Amino acid sequence: MSFFNRISTGGLTLAAGLAISTALFAASPEPAAPAAPAPAAPAGSDRVTNPVAEFAGIDKITGRIITFDVYIDETVQFGALQVTPRVCYSRPQTEEPKTDSFVEVDEITLDRKIRRIFTGWMFAESPGLNAVEHAVYDVWLKECKQKSDVPAPDAAKADATKADASKPAAAKPKPAATPDVAQPDAPEPDTTDAN
């Protein structure tokens, strides 16, 4: 018997064995169903929407890595880049971490034009997957947060409005007089000596 005959005979034996085991597996009875069905994970409810996205950025010239918080739909400038997160999702603490954010990144060019260099999803667990790689600056998502030490943009505007409202009326500048309305002359101070 030659070598090739042994291989073909062995292949036929192997194929016959596979056919028999497949037939036996198909004919085996199905296992009994469990008494109580396993609880299903809630679909779609395990995603948490966050108001703050935390980014990290590196300035390749100085080698400094900076972490900065950005509120959703707020634009923050990092070097020549403007970073605007649109949504930031995470999962509850009890589940496997999965943090992602939809981000738009614009570059301010040397001739002061704004050019979009990135629009897409960033993933905190895989920072190299969709990080912004610029010639000078790199930016990536670190995490999504519910609170930040940085005041919210609406809170900053409200604080400025409160500060303006709390100033006394004397501290506010008086409106300039119109030229066609005559202003009364200010009274001259009395310089006579009463002694």
mmCIF file of N, CA, C and O in Angstrom, residues 7-97:
data_model
loop_
_atom_site.group_PDB
_atom_site.id
_atom_site.type_symbol
_atom_site.label_atom_id
_atom_site.label_comp_id
_atom_site.label_asym_id
_atom_site.label_seq_id
_atom_site.Cartn_x
_atom_site.Cartn_y
_atom_site.Cartn_z
ATOM 1 N N ILE A 7 -3.228 7.721 3.127
ATOM 2 C CA ILE A 7 -3.824 9.011 3.454
ATOM 3 C C ILE A 7 -5.286 9.031 3.049
ATOM 4 O O ILE A 7 -6.154 9.458 3.811
ATOM 5 N N SER A 8 -5.597 8.558 1.854
ATOM 6 C CA SER A 8 -6.994 8.591 1.417
ATOM 7 C C SER A 8 -7.841 7.633 2.243
ATOM 8 O O SER A 8 -8.990 7.922 2.555
ATOM 9 N N THR A 9 -7.297 6.480 2.640
ATOM 10 C CA THR A 9 -8.035 5.546 3.478
ATOM 11 C C THR A 9 -8.250 6.156 4.858
ATOM 12 O O THR A 9 -9.340 6.065 5.432
ATOM 13 N N GLY A 10 -7.224 6.820 5.376
ATOM 14 C CA GLY A 10 -7.349 7.473 6.676
ATOM 15 C C GLY A 10 -8.351 8.615 6.616
ATOM 16 O O GLY A 10 -9.122 8.840 7.546
ATOM 17 N N GLY A 11 -8.384 9.364 5.517
ATOM 18 C CA GLY A 11 -9.332 10.460 5.361
ATOM 19 C C GLY A 11 -10.762 9.954 5.312
ATOM 20 O O GLY A 11 -11.673 10.551 5.879
ATOM 21 N N LEU A 12 -10.956 8.811 4.625
ATOM 22 C CA LEU A 12 -12.295 8.233 4.566
ATOM 23 C C LEU A 12 -12.728 7.743 5.951
ATOM 24 O O LEU A 12 -13.891 7.893 6.340
ATOM 25 N N THR A 13 -11.812 7.166 6.691
ATOM 26 C CA THR A 13 -12.134 6.691 8.031
ATOM 27 C C THR A 13 -12.505 7.867 8.936
ATOM 28 O O THR A 13 -13.459 7.802 9.706
ATOM 29 N N LEU A 14 -11.733 8.937 8.818
ATOM 30 C CA LEU A 14 -12.010 10.126 9.609
ATOM 31 C C LEU A 14 -13.361 10.723 9.232
ATOM 32 O O LEU A 14 -14.151 11.093 10.102
ATOM 33 N N ALA A 15 -13.672 10.823 7.964
ATOM 34 C CA ALA A 15 -14.948 11.370 7.523
ATOM 35 C C ALA A 15 -16.109 10.511 8.013
ATOM 36 O O ALA A 15 -17.154 11.032 8.433
ATOM 37 N N ALA A 16 -15.954 9.185 7.968
ATOM 38 C CA ALA A 16 -17.015 8.297 8.443
ATOM 39 C C ALA A 16 -17.225 8.485 9.943
ATOM 40 O O ALA A 16 -18.354 8.502 10.434
ATOM 41 N N GLY A 17 -16.118 8.646 10.695
ATOM 42 C CA GLY A 17 -16.233 8.851 12.145
ATOM 43 C C GLY A 17 -16.948 10.159 12.467
ATOM 44 O O GLY A 17 -17.774 10.239 13.383
ATOM 45 N N LEU A 18 -16.656 11.227 11.721
ATOM 46 C CA LEU A 18 -17.320 12.506 11.924
ATOM 47 C C LEU A 18 -18.809 12.414 11.616
ATOM 48 O O LEU A 18 -19.637 12.977 12.322
ATOM 49 N N ALA A 19 -19.153 11.700 10.564
ATOM 50 C CA ALA A 19 -20.561 11.555 10.201
ATOM 51 C C ALA A 19 -21.331 10.812 11.280
ATOM 52 O O ALA A 19 -22.461 11.182 11.633
ATOM 53 N N ILE A 20 -20.730 9.786 11.841
ATOM 54 C CA ILE A 20 -21.405 9.011 12.879
ATOM 55 C C ILE A 20 -21.583 9.853 14.143
ATOM 56 O O ILE A 20 -22.664 9.869 14.747
ATOM 57 N N SER A 21 -20.517 10.588 14.549
ATOM 58 C CA SER A 21 -20.632 11.382 15.768
ATOM 59 C C SER A 21 -21.632 12.528 15.589
ATOM 60 O O SER A 21 -22.356 12.890 16.519
ATOM 61 N N THR A 22 -21.714 13.091 14.402
ATOM 62 C CA THR A 22 -22.698 14.142 14.138
ATOM 63 C C THR A 22 -24.111 13.578 14.224
ATOM 64 O O THR A 22 -25.012 14.208 14.793
ATOM 65 N N ALA A 23 -24.322 12.404 13.679
ATOM 66 C CA ALA A 23 -25.640 11.783 13.727
ATOM 67 C C ALA A 23 -26.028 11.452 15.166
ATOM 68 O O ALA A 23 -27.179 11.648 15.573
ATOM 69 N N LEU A 24 -25.085 10.978 15.963
ATOM 70 C CA LEU A 24 -25.378 10.657 17.355
ATOM 71 C C LEU A 24 -25.690 11.938 18.144
ATOM 72 O O LEU A 24 -26.587 11.952 18.991
ATOM 73 N N PHE A 25 -24.949 13.005 17.891
ATOM 74 C CA PHE A 25 -25.188 14.267 18.583
ATOM 75 C C PHE A 25 -26.568 14.821 18.234
ATOM 76 O O PHE A 25 -27.292 15.301 19.093
ATOM 77 N N ALA A 26 -26.941 14.737 16.968
ATOM 78 C CA ALA A 26 -28.244 15.241 16.536
ATOM 79 C C ALA A 26 -29.382 14.412 17.135
ATOM 80 O O ALA A 26 -30.458 14.935 17.420
ATOM 81 N N ALA A 27 -29.166 13.127 17.343
ATOM 82 C CA ALA A 27 -30.212 12.252 17.869
ATOM 83 C C ALA A 27 -30.297 12.307 19.395
ATOM 84 O O ALA A 27 -31.265 11.804 19.967
ATOM 85 N N SER A 28 -29.318 12.904 20.063
ATOM 86 C CA SER A 28 -29.345 12.936 21.529
ATOM 87 C C SER A 28 -30.492 13.817 22.011
ATOM 88 O O SER A 28 -30.837 14.811 21.380
ATOM 89 N N PRO A 29 -31.093 13.463 23.139
ATOM 90 C CA PRO A 29 -32.223 14.256 23.643
ATOM 91 C C PRO A 29 -31.729 15.627 24.138
ATOM 92 O O PRO A 29 -30.599 15.768 24.600
ATOM 93 N N GLU A 30 -32.603 16.604 24.017
ATOM 94 C CA GLU A 30 -32.251 17.955 24.463
ATOM 95 C C GLU A 30 -32.264 17.985 25.985
ATOM 96 O O GLU A 30 -33.071 17.302 26.624
ATOM 97 N N PRO A 31 -31.389 18.790 26.600
ATOM 98 C CA PRO A 31 -31.400 18.864 28.061
ATOM 99 C C PRO A 31 -32.687 19.530 28.539
ATOM 100 O O PRO A 31 -33.304 20.322 27.835
ATOM 101 N N ALA A 32 -33.063 19.159 29.756
ATOM 102 C CA ALA A 32 -34.297 19.701 30.328
ATOM 103 C C ALA A 32 -34.136 21.210 30.534
ATOM 104 O O ALA A 32 -33.062 21.704 30.859
ATOM 105 N N ALA A 33 -35.219 21.937 30.343
ATOM 106 C CA ALA A 33 -35.202 23.389 30.518
ATOM 107 C C ALA A 33 -35.061 23.706 31.998
ATOM 108 O O ALA A 33 -35.586 22.990 32.848
ATOM 109 N N PRO A 34 -34.343 24.774 32.341
ATOM 110 C CA PRO A 34 -34.213 25.121 33.755
ATOM 111 C C PRO A 34 -35.565 25.510 34.335
ATOM 112 O O PRO A 34 -36.461 25.975 33.641
ATOM 113 N N ALA A 35 -35.702 25.302 35.641
ATOM 114 C CA ALA A 35 -36.969 25.557 36.312
ATOM 115 C C ALA A 35 -37.354 27.030 36.214
ATOM 116 O O ALA A 35 -38.495 27.362 35.938
ATOM 117 N N ALA A 36 -36.405 27.940 36.452
ATOM 118 C CA ALA A 36 -36.697 29.375 36.374
ATOM 119 C C ALA A 36 -35.780 30.001 35.318
ATOM 120 O O ALA A 36 -34.578 29.737 35.311
ATOM 121 N N PRO A 37 -36.341 30.787 34.439
ATOM 122 C CA PRO A 37 -35.487 31.393 33.427
ATOM 123 C C PRO A 37 -34.538 32.412 34.068
ATOM 124 O O PRO A 37 -34.861 33.051 35.064
ATOM 125 N N ALA A 38 -33.365 32.520 33.492
ATOM 126 C CA ALA A 38 -32.375 33.469 34.015
ATOM 127 C C ALA A 38 -32.856 34.889 33.750
ATOM 128 O O ALA A 38 -33.444 35.160 32.698
ATOM 129 N N PRO A 39 -32.638 35.805 34.694
ATOM 130 C CA PRO A 39 -33.090 37.177 34.471
ATOM 131 C C PRO A 39 -32.302 37.819 33.327
ATOM 132 O O PRO A 39 -31.088 37.698 33.259
ATOM 133 N N ALA A 40 -33.020 38.462 32.452
ATOM 134 C CA ALA A 40 -32.388 39.102 31.300
ATOM 135 C C ALA A 40 -31.884 40.484 31.707
ATOM 136 O O ALA A 40 -32.496 41.166 32.516
ATOM 137 N N ALA A 41 -30.774 40.868 31.136
ATOM 138 C CA ALA A 41 -30.229 42.199 31.417
ATOM 139 C C ALA A 41 -31.111 43.240 30.744
ATOM 140 O O ALA A 41 -31.570 43.040 29.625
ATOM 141 N N PRO A 42 -31.369 44.355 31.418
ATOM 142 C CA PRO A 42 -32.201 45.373 30.799
ATOM 143 C C PRO A 42 -31.490 45.969 29.586
ATOM 144 O O PRO A 42 -30.321 46.326 29.652
ATOM 145 N N ALA A 43 -32.193 46.035 28.498
ATOM 146 C CA ALA A 43 -31.605 46.532 27.258
ATOM 147 C C ALA A 43 -31.746 48.043 27.189
ATOM 148 O O ALA A 43 -32.826 48.583 27.349
ATOM 149 N N GLY A 44 -30.627 48.720 26.963
ATOM 150 C CA GLY A 44 -30.654 50.158 26.761
ATOM 151 C C GLY A 44 -30.691 50.995 28.025
ATOM 152 O O GLY A 44 -30.457 52.176 27.981
ATOM 153 N N SER A 45 -30.982 50.395 29.175
ATOM 154 C CA SER A 45 -31.085 51.182 30.392
ATOM 155 C C SER A 45 -29.759 51.247 31.140
ATOM 156 O O SER A 45 -29.665 51.904 32.157
ATOM 157 N N ASP A 46 -28.738 50.565 30.643
ATOM 158 C CA ASP A 46 -27.478 50.543 31.361
ATOM 159 C C ASP A 46 -26.520 51.639 30.914
ATOM 160 O O ASP A 46 -25.384 51.672 31.327
ATOM 161 N N ARG A 47 -26.980 52.584 30.115
ATOM 162 C CA ARG A 47 -26.134 53.675 29.653
ATOM 163 C C ARG A 47 -26.473 54.940 30.431
ATOM 164 O O ARG A 47 -27.626 55.311 30.561
ATOM 165 N N VAL A 48 -25.437 55.593 30.975
ATOM 166 C CA VAL A 48 -25.607 56.800 31.771
ATOM 167 C C VAL A 48 -25.149 57.995 30.945
ATOM 168 O O VAL A 48 -24.045 57.997 30.415
ATOM 169 N N THR A 49 -25.994 59.010 30.844
ATOM 170 C CA THR A 49 -25.645 60.238 30.137
ATOM 171 C C THR A 49 -25.007 61.198 31.127
ATOM 172 O O THR A 49 -25.557 61.444 32.194
ATOM 173 N N ASN A 50 -23.847 61.726 30.787
ATOM 174 C CA ASN A 50 -23.092 62.591 31.682
ATOM 175 C C ASN A 50 -22.992 64.003 31.115
ATOM 176 O O ASN A 50 -22.889 64.179 29.901
ATOM 177 N N PRO A 51 -22.960 65.034 31.981
ATOM 178 C CA PRO A 51 -22.863 66.411 31.501
ATOM 179 C C PRO A 51 -21.435 66.896 31.277
ATOM 180 O O PRO A 51 -21.233 67.959 30.707
ATOM 181 N N VAL A 52 -20.432 66.119 31.712
ATOM 182 C CA VAL A 52 -19.037 66.561 31.609
ATOM 183 C C VAL A 52 -18.189 65.455 30.999
ATOM 184 O O VAL A 52 -18.308 64.291 31.374
ATOM 185 N N ALA A 53 -17.324 65.840 30.063
ATOM 186 C CA ALA A 53 -16.350 64.918 29.489
ATOM 187 C C ALA A 53 -14.964 65.373 29.924
ATOM 188 O O ALA A 53 -14.648 66.558 29.858
ATOM 189 N N GLU A 54 -14.167 64.432 30.385
ATOM 190 C CA GLU A 54 -12.795 64.758 30.784
ATOM 191 C C GLU A 54 -11.846 64.270 29.699
ATOM 192 O O GLU A 54 -11.872 63.108 29.311
ATOM 193 N N PHE A 55 -11.014 65.179 29.215
ATOM 194 C CA PHE A 55 -10.060 64.880 28.162
ATOM 195 C C PHE A 55 -8.645 65.035 28.690
ATOM 196 O O PHE A 55 -8.403 65.731 29.682
ATOM 197 N N ALA A 56 -7.720 64.409 28.014
ATOM 198 C CA ALA A 56 -6.300 64.634 28.261
ATOM 199 C C ALA A 56 -5.697 65.055 26.932
ATOM 200 O O ALA A 56 -6.117 64.604 25.868
ATOM 201 N N GLY A 57 -4.737 65.955 27.016
ATOM 202 C CA GLY A 57 -4.078 66.426 25.809
ATOM 203 C C GLY A 57 -2.590 66.548 26.046
ATOM 204 O O GLY A 57 -2.146 66.814 27.164
ATOM 205 N N ILE A 58 -1.822 66.327 25.010
ATOM 206 C CA ILE A 58 -0.379 66.456 25.109
ATOM 207 C C ILE A 58 0.097 67.507 24.121
ATOM 208 O O ILE A 58 -0.351 67.542 22.974
ATOM 209 N N ASP A 59 0.957 68.375 24.601
ATOM 210 C CA ASP A 59 1.639 69.337 23.753
ATOM 211 C C ASP A 59 2.976 68.685 23.405
ATOM 212 O O ASP A 59 3.840 68.517 24.270
ATOM 213 N N LYS A 60 3.163 68.312 22.160
ATOM 214 C CA LYS A 60 4.350 67.555 21.777
ATOM 215 C C LYS A 60 5.611 68.409 21.802
ATOM 216 O O LYS A 60 6.709 67.859 21.860
ATOM 217 N N ILE A 61 5.477 69.715 21.776
ATOM 218 C CA ILE A 61 6.657 70.578 21.812
ATOM 219 C C ILE A 61 7.216 70.650 23.231
ATOM 220 O O ILE A 61 8.412 70.497 23.456
ATOM 221 N N THR A 62 6.341 70.875 24.206
ATOM 222 C CA THR A 62 6.797 70.979 25.591
ATOM 223 C C THR A 62 6.780 69.639 26.314
ATOM 224 O O THR A 62 7.426 69.498 27.348
ATOM 225 N N GLY A 63 6.016 68.678 25.813
ATOM 226 C CA GLY A 63 5.911 67.374 26.459
ATOM 227 C C GLY A 63 4.965 67.357 27.641
ATOM 228 O O GLY A 63 4.931 66.401 28.395
ATOM 229 N N ARG A 64 4.179 68.422 27.817
ATOM 230 C CA ARG A 64 3.256 68.502 28.946
ATOM 231 C C ARG A 64 1.941 67.829 28.611
ATOM 232 O O ARG A 64 1.372 68.043 27.550
ATOM 233 N N ILE A 65 1.448 67.053 29.561
ATOM 234 C CA ILE A 65 0.134 66.420 29.430
ATOM 235 C C ILE A 65 -0.815 67.171 30.349
ATOM 236 O O ILE A 65 -0.537 67.346 31.529
ATOM 237 N N ILE A 66 -1.932 67.605 29.808
ATOM 238 C CA ILE A 66 -2.905 68.403 30.549
ATOM 239 C C ILE A 66 -4.241 67.676 30.534
ATOM 240 O O ILE A 66 -4.670 67.153 29.504
ATOM 241 N N THR A 67 -4.905 67.645 31.674
ATOM 242 C CA THR A 67 -6.253 67.100 31.784
ATOM 243 C C THR A 67 -7.215 68.259 31.935
ATOM 244 O O THR A 67 -6.978 69.164 32.726
ATOM 245 N N PHE A 68 -8.299 68.235 31.149
ATOM 246 C CA PHE A 68 -9.269 69.324 31.216
ATOM 247 C C PHE A 68 -10.680 68.793 31.053
ATOM 248 O O PHE A 68 -10.911 67.809 30.364
ATOM 249 N N ASP A 69 -11.618 69.457 31.755
ATOM 250 C CA ASP A 69 -13.033 69.094 31.707
ATOM 251 C C ASP A 69 -13.747 70.000 30.723
ATOM 252 O O ASP A 69 -13.472 71.199 30.660
ATOM 253 N N VAL A 70 -14.694 69.415 29.989
ATOM 254 C CA VAL A 70 -15.498 70.176 29.029
ATOM 255 C C VAL A 70 -16.951 69.764 29.213
ATOM 256 O O VAL A 70 -17.265 68.578 29.229
ATOM 257 N N TYR A 71 -17.825 70.743 29.380
ATOM 258 C CA TYR A 71 -19.254 70.453 29.461
ATOM 259 C C TYR A 71 -19.788 70.129 28.069
ATOM 260 O O TYR A 71 -19.241 70.583 27.064
ATOM 261 N N ILE A 72 -20.862 69.352 28.027
ATOM 262 C CA ILE A 72 -21.470 68.959 26.766
ATOM 263 C C ILE A 72 -21.909 70.218 26.012
ATOM 264 O O ILE A 72 -22.492 71.124 26.586
ATOM 265 N N ASP A 73 -21.637 70.263 24.720
ATOM 266 C CA ASP A 73 -21.941 71.364 23.807
ATOM 267 C C ASP A 73 -21.184 72.647 24.138
ATOM 268 O O ASP A 73 -21.530 73.711 23.644
ATOM 269 N N GLU A 74 -20.149 72.559 24.957
ATOM 270 C CA GLU A 74 -19.278 73.702 25.227
ATOM 271 C C GLU A 74 -17.991 73.482 24.444
ATOM 272 O O GLU A 74 -17.548 72.350 24.262
ATOM 273 N N THR A 75 -17.368 74.552 23.982
ATOM 274 C CA THR A 75 -16.114 74.456 23.245
ATOM 275 C C THR A 75 -14.988 74.986 24.112
ATOM 276 O O THR A 75 -15.074 76.082 24.650
ATOM 277 N N VAL A 76 -13.945 74.176 24.244
ATOM 278 C CA VAL A 76 -12.761 74.562 25.003
ATOM 279 C C VAL A 76 -11.563 74.497 24.067
ATOM 280 O O VAL A 76 -11.439 73.561 23.275
ATOM 281 N N GLN A 77 -10.698 75.492 24.167
ATOM 282 C CA GLN A 77 -9.532 75.531 23.302
ATOM 283 C C GLN A 77 -8.336 74.932 24.018
ATOM 284 O O GLN A 77 -8.029 75.285 25.154
ATOM 285 N N PHE A 78 -7.672 74.012 23.348
ATOM 286 C CA PHE A 78 -6.436 73.403 23.825
ATOM 287 C C PHE A 78 -5.390 73.645 22.755
ATOM 288 O O PHE A 78 -5.404 73.010 21.705
ATOM 289 N N GLY A 79 -4.514 74.599 23.013
ATOM 290 C CA GLY A 79 -3.525 74.967 22.003
ATOM 291 C C GLY A 79 -4.239 75.541 20.793
ATOM 292 O O GLY A 79 -5.011 76.485 20.903
ATOM 293 N N ALA A 80 -3.998 74.971 19.634
ATOM 294 C CA ALA A 80 -4.655 75.414 18.409
ATOM 295 C C ALA A 80 -5.904 74.591 18.102
ATOM 296 O O ALA A 80 -6.489 74.725 17.035
ATOM 297 N N LEU A 81 -6.318 73.746 19.031
ATOM 298 C CA LEU A 81 -7.489 72.894 18.814
ATOM 299 C C LEU A 81 -8.660 73.371 19.654
ATOM 300 O O LEU A 81 -8.487 73.825 20.787
ATOM 301 N N GLN A 82 -9.850 73.262 19.100
ATOM 302 C CA GLN A 82 -11.087 73.544 19.820
ATOM 303 C C GLN A 82 -11.855 72.234 19.952
ATOM 304 O O GLN A 82 -12.209 71.619 18.950
ATOM 305 N N VAL A 83 -12.110 71.808 21.185
ATOM 306 C CA VAL A 83 -12.735 70.517 21.482
ATOM 307 C C VAL A 83 -14.160 70.753 21.943
ATOM 308 O O VAL A 83 -14.397 71.517 22.875
ATOM 309 N N THR A 84 -15.136 70.090 21.277
ATOM 310 C CA THR A 84 -16.553 70.222 21.621
ATOM 311 C C THR A 84 -17.180 68.838 21.731
ATOM 312 O O THR A 84 -17.424 68.189 20.718
ATOM 313 N N PRO A 85 -17.448 68.347 22.953
ATOM 314 C CA PRO A 85 -18.160 67.075 23.076
ATOM 315 C C PRO A 85 -19.662 67.304 22.897
ATOM 316 O O PRO A 85 -20.208 68.297 23.367
ATOM 317 N N ARG A 86 -20.316 66.413 22.197
ATOM 318 C CA ARG A 86 -21.765 66.508 21.980
ATOM 319 C C ARG A 86 -22.553 65.611 22.925
ATOM 320 O O ARG A 86 -23.634 65.967 23.355
ATOM 321 N N VAL A 87 -22.054 64.425 23.244
ATOM 322 C CA VAL A 87 -22.648 63.520 24.238
ATOM 323 C C VAL A 87 -21.506 62.779 24.922
ATOM 324 O O VAL A 87 -20.415 62.662 24.370
ATOM 325 N N CYS A 88 -21.767 62.298 26.128
ATOM 326 C CA CYS A 88 -20.760 61.521 26.854
ATOM 327 C C CYS A 88 -21.491 60.439 27.643
ATOM 328 O O CYS A 88 -22.254 60.744 28.554
ATOM 329 N N TYR A 89 -21.284 59.183 27.273
ATOM 330 C CA TYR A 89 -21.973 58.059 27.900
ATOM 331 C C TYR A 89 -21.000 57.210 28.697
ATOM 332 O O TYR A 89 -19.846 57.034 28.318
ATOM 333 N N SER A 90 -21.509 56.669 29.804
ATOM 334 C CA SER A 90 -20.756 55.703 30.590
ATOM 335 C C SER A 90 -21.725 54.653 31.098
ATOM 336 O O SER A 90 -22.911 54.697 30.780
ATOM 337 N N ARG A 91 -21.218 53.720 31.883
ATOM 338 C CA ARG A 91 -22.062 52.681 32.472
ATOM 339 C C ARG A 91 -22.027 52.798 33.982
ATOM 340 O O ARG A 91 -21.112 53.392 34.542
ATOM 341 N N PRO A 92 -22.999 52.210 34.666
ATOM 342 C CA PRO A 92 -22.993 52.250 36.138
ATOM 343 C C PRO A 92 -21.742 51.583 36.707
ATOM 344 O O PRO A 92 -21.091 50.786 36.033
ATOM 345 N N GLN A 93 -21.430 51.897 37.953
ATOM 346 C CA GLN A 93 -20.242 51.362 38.608
ATOM 347 C C GLN A 93 -20.267 49.837 38.714
ATOM 348 O O GLN A 93 -19.221 49.206 38.769
ATOM 349 N N THR A 94 -21.461 49.240 38.730
ATOM 350 C CA THR A 94 -21.571 47.792 38.904
ATOM 351 C C THR A 94 -21.287 47.018 37.627
ATOM 352 O O THR A 94 -21.139 45.803 37.680
ATOM 353 N N GLU A 95 -21.205 47.704 36.493
ATOM 354 C CA GLU A 95 -20.984 47.026 35.219
ATOM 355 C C GLU A 95 -19.578 47.272 34.706
ATOM 356 O O GLU A 95 -18.848 48.122 35.210
ATOM 357 N N GLU A 96 -19.248 46.530 33.663
ATOM 358 C CA GLU A 96 -17.941 46.686 33.020
ATOM 359 C C GLU A 96 -17.833 48.103 32.443
ATOM 360 O O GLU A 96 -18.772 48.605 31.836
ATOM 361 N N PRO A 97 -16.695 48.778 32.648
ATOM 362 C CA PRO A 97 -16.583 50.154 32.158
ATOM 363 C C PRO A 97 -16.665 50.218 30.629
ATOM 364 O O PRO A 97 -16.089 49.389 29.934
#
